[in-house]
Tab-separated table of C-alpha atoms in Angstrom:
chain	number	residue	atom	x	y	z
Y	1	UNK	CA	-28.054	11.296	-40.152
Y	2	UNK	CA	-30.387	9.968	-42.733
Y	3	UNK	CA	-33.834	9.130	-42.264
Y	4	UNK	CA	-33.322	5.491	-43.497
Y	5	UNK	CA	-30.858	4.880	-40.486
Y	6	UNK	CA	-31.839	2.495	-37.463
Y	7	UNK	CA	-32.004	3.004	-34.161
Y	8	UNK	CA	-28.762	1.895	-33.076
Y	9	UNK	CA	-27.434	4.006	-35.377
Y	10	UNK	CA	-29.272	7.002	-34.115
Y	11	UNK	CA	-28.620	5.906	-30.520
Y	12	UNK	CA	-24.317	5.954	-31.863
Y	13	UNK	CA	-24.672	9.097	-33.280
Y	14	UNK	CA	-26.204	10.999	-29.806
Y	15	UNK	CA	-23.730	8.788	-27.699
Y	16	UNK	CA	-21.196	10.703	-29.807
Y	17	UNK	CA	-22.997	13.830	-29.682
Y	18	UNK	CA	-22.815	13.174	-25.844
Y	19	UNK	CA	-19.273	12.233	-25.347
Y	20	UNK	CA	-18.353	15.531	-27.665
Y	21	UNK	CA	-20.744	18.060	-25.612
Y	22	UNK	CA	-19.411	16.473	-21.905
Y	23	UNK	CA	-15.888	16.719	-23.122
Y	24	UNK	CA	-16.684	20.511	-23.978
Y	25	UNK	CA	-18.318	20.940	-20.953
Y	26	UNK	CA	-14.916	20.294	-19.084
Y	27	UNK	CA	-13.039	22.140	-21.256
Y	28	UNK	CA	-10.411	23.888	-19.152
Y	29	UNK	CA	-9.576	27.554	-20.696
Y	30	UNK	CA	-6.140	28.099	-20.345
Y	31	UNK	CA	-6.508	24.771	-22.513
Y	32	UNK	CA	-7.699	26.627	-25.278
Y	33	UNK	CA	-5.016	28.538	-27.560
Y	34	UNK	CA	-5.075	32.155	-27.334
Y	35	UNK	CA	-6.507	34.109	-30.337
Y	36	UNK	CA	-4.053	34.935	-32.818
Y	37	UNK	CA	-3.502	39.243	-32.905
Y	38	UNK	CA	-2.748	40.019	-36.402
Y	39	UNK	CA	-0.394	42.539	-37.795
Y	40	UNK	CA	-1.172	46.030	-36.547
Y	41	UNK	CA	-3.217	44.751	-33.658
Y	42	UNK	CA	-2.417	45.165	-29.907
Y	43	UNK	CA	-2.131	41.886	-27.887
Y	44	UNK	CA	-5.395	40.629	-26.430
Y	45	UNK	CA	-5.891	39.793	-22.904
Y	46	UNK	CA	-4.640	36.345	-21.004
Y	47	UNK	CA	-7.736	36.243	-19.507
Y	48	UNK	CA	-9.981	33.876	-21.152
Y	49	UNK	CA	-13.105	35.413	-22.955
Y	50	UNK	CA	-16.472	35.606	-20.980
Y	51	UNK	CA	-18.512	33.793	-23.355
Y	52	UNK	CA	-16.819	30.441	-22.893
Y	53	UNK	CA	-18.453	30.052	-19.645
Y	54	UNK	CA	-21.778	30.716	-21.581
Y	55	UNK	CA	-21.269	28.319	-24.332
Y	56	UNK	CA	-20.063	25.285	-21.795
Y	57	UNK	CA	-23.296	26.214	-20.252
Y	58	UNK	CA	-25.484	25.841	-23.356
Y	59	UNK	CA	-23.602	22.428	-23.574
Y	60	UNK	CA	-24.412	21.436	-20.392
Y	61	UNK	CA	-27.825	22.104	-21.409
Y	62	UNK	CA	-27.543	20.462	-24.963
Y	63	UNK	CA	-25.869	17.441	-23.066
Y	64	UNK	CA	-29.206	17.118	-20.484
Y	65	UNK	CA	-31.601	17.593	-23.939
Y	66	UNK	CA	-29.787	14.933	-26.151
Y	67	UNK	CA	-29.159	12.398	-22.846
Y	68	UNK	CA	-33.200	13.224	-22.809
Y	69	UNK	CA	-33.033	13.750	-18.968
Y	70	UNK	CA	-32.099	10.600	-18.376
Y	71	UNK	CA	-28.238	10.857	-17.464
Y	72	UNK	CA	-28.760	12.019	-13.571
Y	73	UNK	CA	-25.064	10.757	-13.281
Y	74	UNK	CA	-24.075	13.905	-15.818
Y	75	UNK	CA	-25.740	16.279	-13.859
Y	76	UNK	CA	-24.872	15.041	-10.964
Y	77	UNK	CA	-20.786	15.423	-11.740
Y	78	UNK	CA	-21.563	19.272	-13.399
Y	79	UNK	CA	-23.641	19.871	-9.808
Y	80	UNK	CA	-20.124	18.262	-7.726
Y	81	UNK	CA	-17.470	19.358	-9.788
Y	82	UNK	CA	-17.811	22.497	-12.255
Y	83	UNK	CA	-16.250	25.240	-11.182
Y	84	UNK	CA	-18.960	27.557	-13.308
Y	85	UNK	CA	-21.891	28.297	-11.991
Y	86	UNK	CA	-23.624	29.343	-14.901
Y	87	UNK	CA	-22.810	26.068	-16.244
Y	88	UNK	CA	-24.278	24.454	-12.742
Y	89	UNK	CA	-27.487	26.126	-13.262
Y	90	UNK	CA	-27.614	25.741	-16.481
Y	91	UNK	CA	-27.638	21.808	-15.928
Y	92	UNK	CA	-30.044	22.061	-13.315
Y	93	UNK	CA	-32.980	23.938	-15.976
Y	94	UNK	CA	-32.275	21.561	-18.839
Y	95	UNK	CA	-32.629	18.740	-16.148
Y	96	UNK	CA	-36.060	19.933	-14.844
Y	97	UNK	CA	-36.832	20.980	-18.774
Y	98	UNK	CA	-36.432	17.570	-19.869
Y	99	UNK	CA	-38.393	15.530	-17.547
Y	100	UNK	CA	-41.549	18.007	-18.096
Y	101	UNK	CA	-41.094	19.185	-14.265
Y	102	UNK	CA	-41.775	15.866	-13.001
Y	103	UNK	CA	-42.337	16.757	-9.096
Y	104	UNK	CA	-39.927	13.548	-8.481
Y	105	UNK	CA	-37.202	14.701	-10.749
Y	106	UNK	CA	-37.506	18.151	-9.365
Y	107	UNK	CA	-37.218	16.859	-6.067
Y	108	UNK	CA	-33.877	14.874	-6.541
Y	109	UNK	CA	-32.845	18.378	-8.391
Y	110	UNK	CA	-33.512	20.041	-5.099
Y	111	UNK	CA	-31.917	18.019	-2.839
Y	112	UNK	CA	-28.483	18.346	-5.524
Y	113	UNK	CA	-28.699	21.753	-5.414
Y	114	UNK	CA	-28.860	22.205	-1.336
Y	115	UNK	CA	-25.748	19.892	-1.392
Y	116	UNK	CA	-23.694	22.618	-3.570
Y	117	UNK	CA	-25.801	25.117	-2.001
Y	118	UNK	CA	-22.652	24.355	0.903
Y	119	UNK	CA	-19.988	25.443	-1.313
């Protein structure tokens, strides 16, 4: 992005900054190919990596910071329907982050979080 461009074209580039980090976000693993084992190496594991639960939760978070807070729908749907809950939480700080602990935003937070609390 150069510094000459607008603001719409600012606002394009984080809506596609957005869309990429939300469709990483719900990422399914056993999408993902399994990593190649080269000659001489034993076979790796099925199982999918641990860290891929960490990096969908640092894009949960880099979706909240980019969206600047202000895409409760987004963290609403992680809160509902993400099977991670690193990457639950992780949405959850990011949300409260962003908004500067507003005691309002906090309190919507709250009242998301007793809702999963039931699952």
């Amino acid at each position: 992005m150069s510094r000459s461009s607008g603001p719409a074209e600012r606002e394009r580039i984080a809506e596609l900054l957005r869309a990429a980090l939300e469709r990483f976000v719900w990422l399914e693993a056993a999408s993902l190919p399994s990593p190649e084992v080269r000659e001489g190496e034993s076979g790796g594991s099925t199982r999918q990596p641990e860290p891929f639960g960490v990096l969908q939760a640092r894009a949960a978070e880099l979706l909240v910071w980019v969206s600047r807070g202000t895409r409760l729908d987004r963290v609403r749907r992680i809160l509902y329907e993400h099977p991670d809950i690193r990457v639950r939480v992780a949405a959850i700080d990011a949300c409260a982050d962003a908004t500067g602990d507003d005691p309002r935003m906090l309190g919507e937070l709250r009242e998301l979080a007793r809702v999963q609390a039931c699952w």
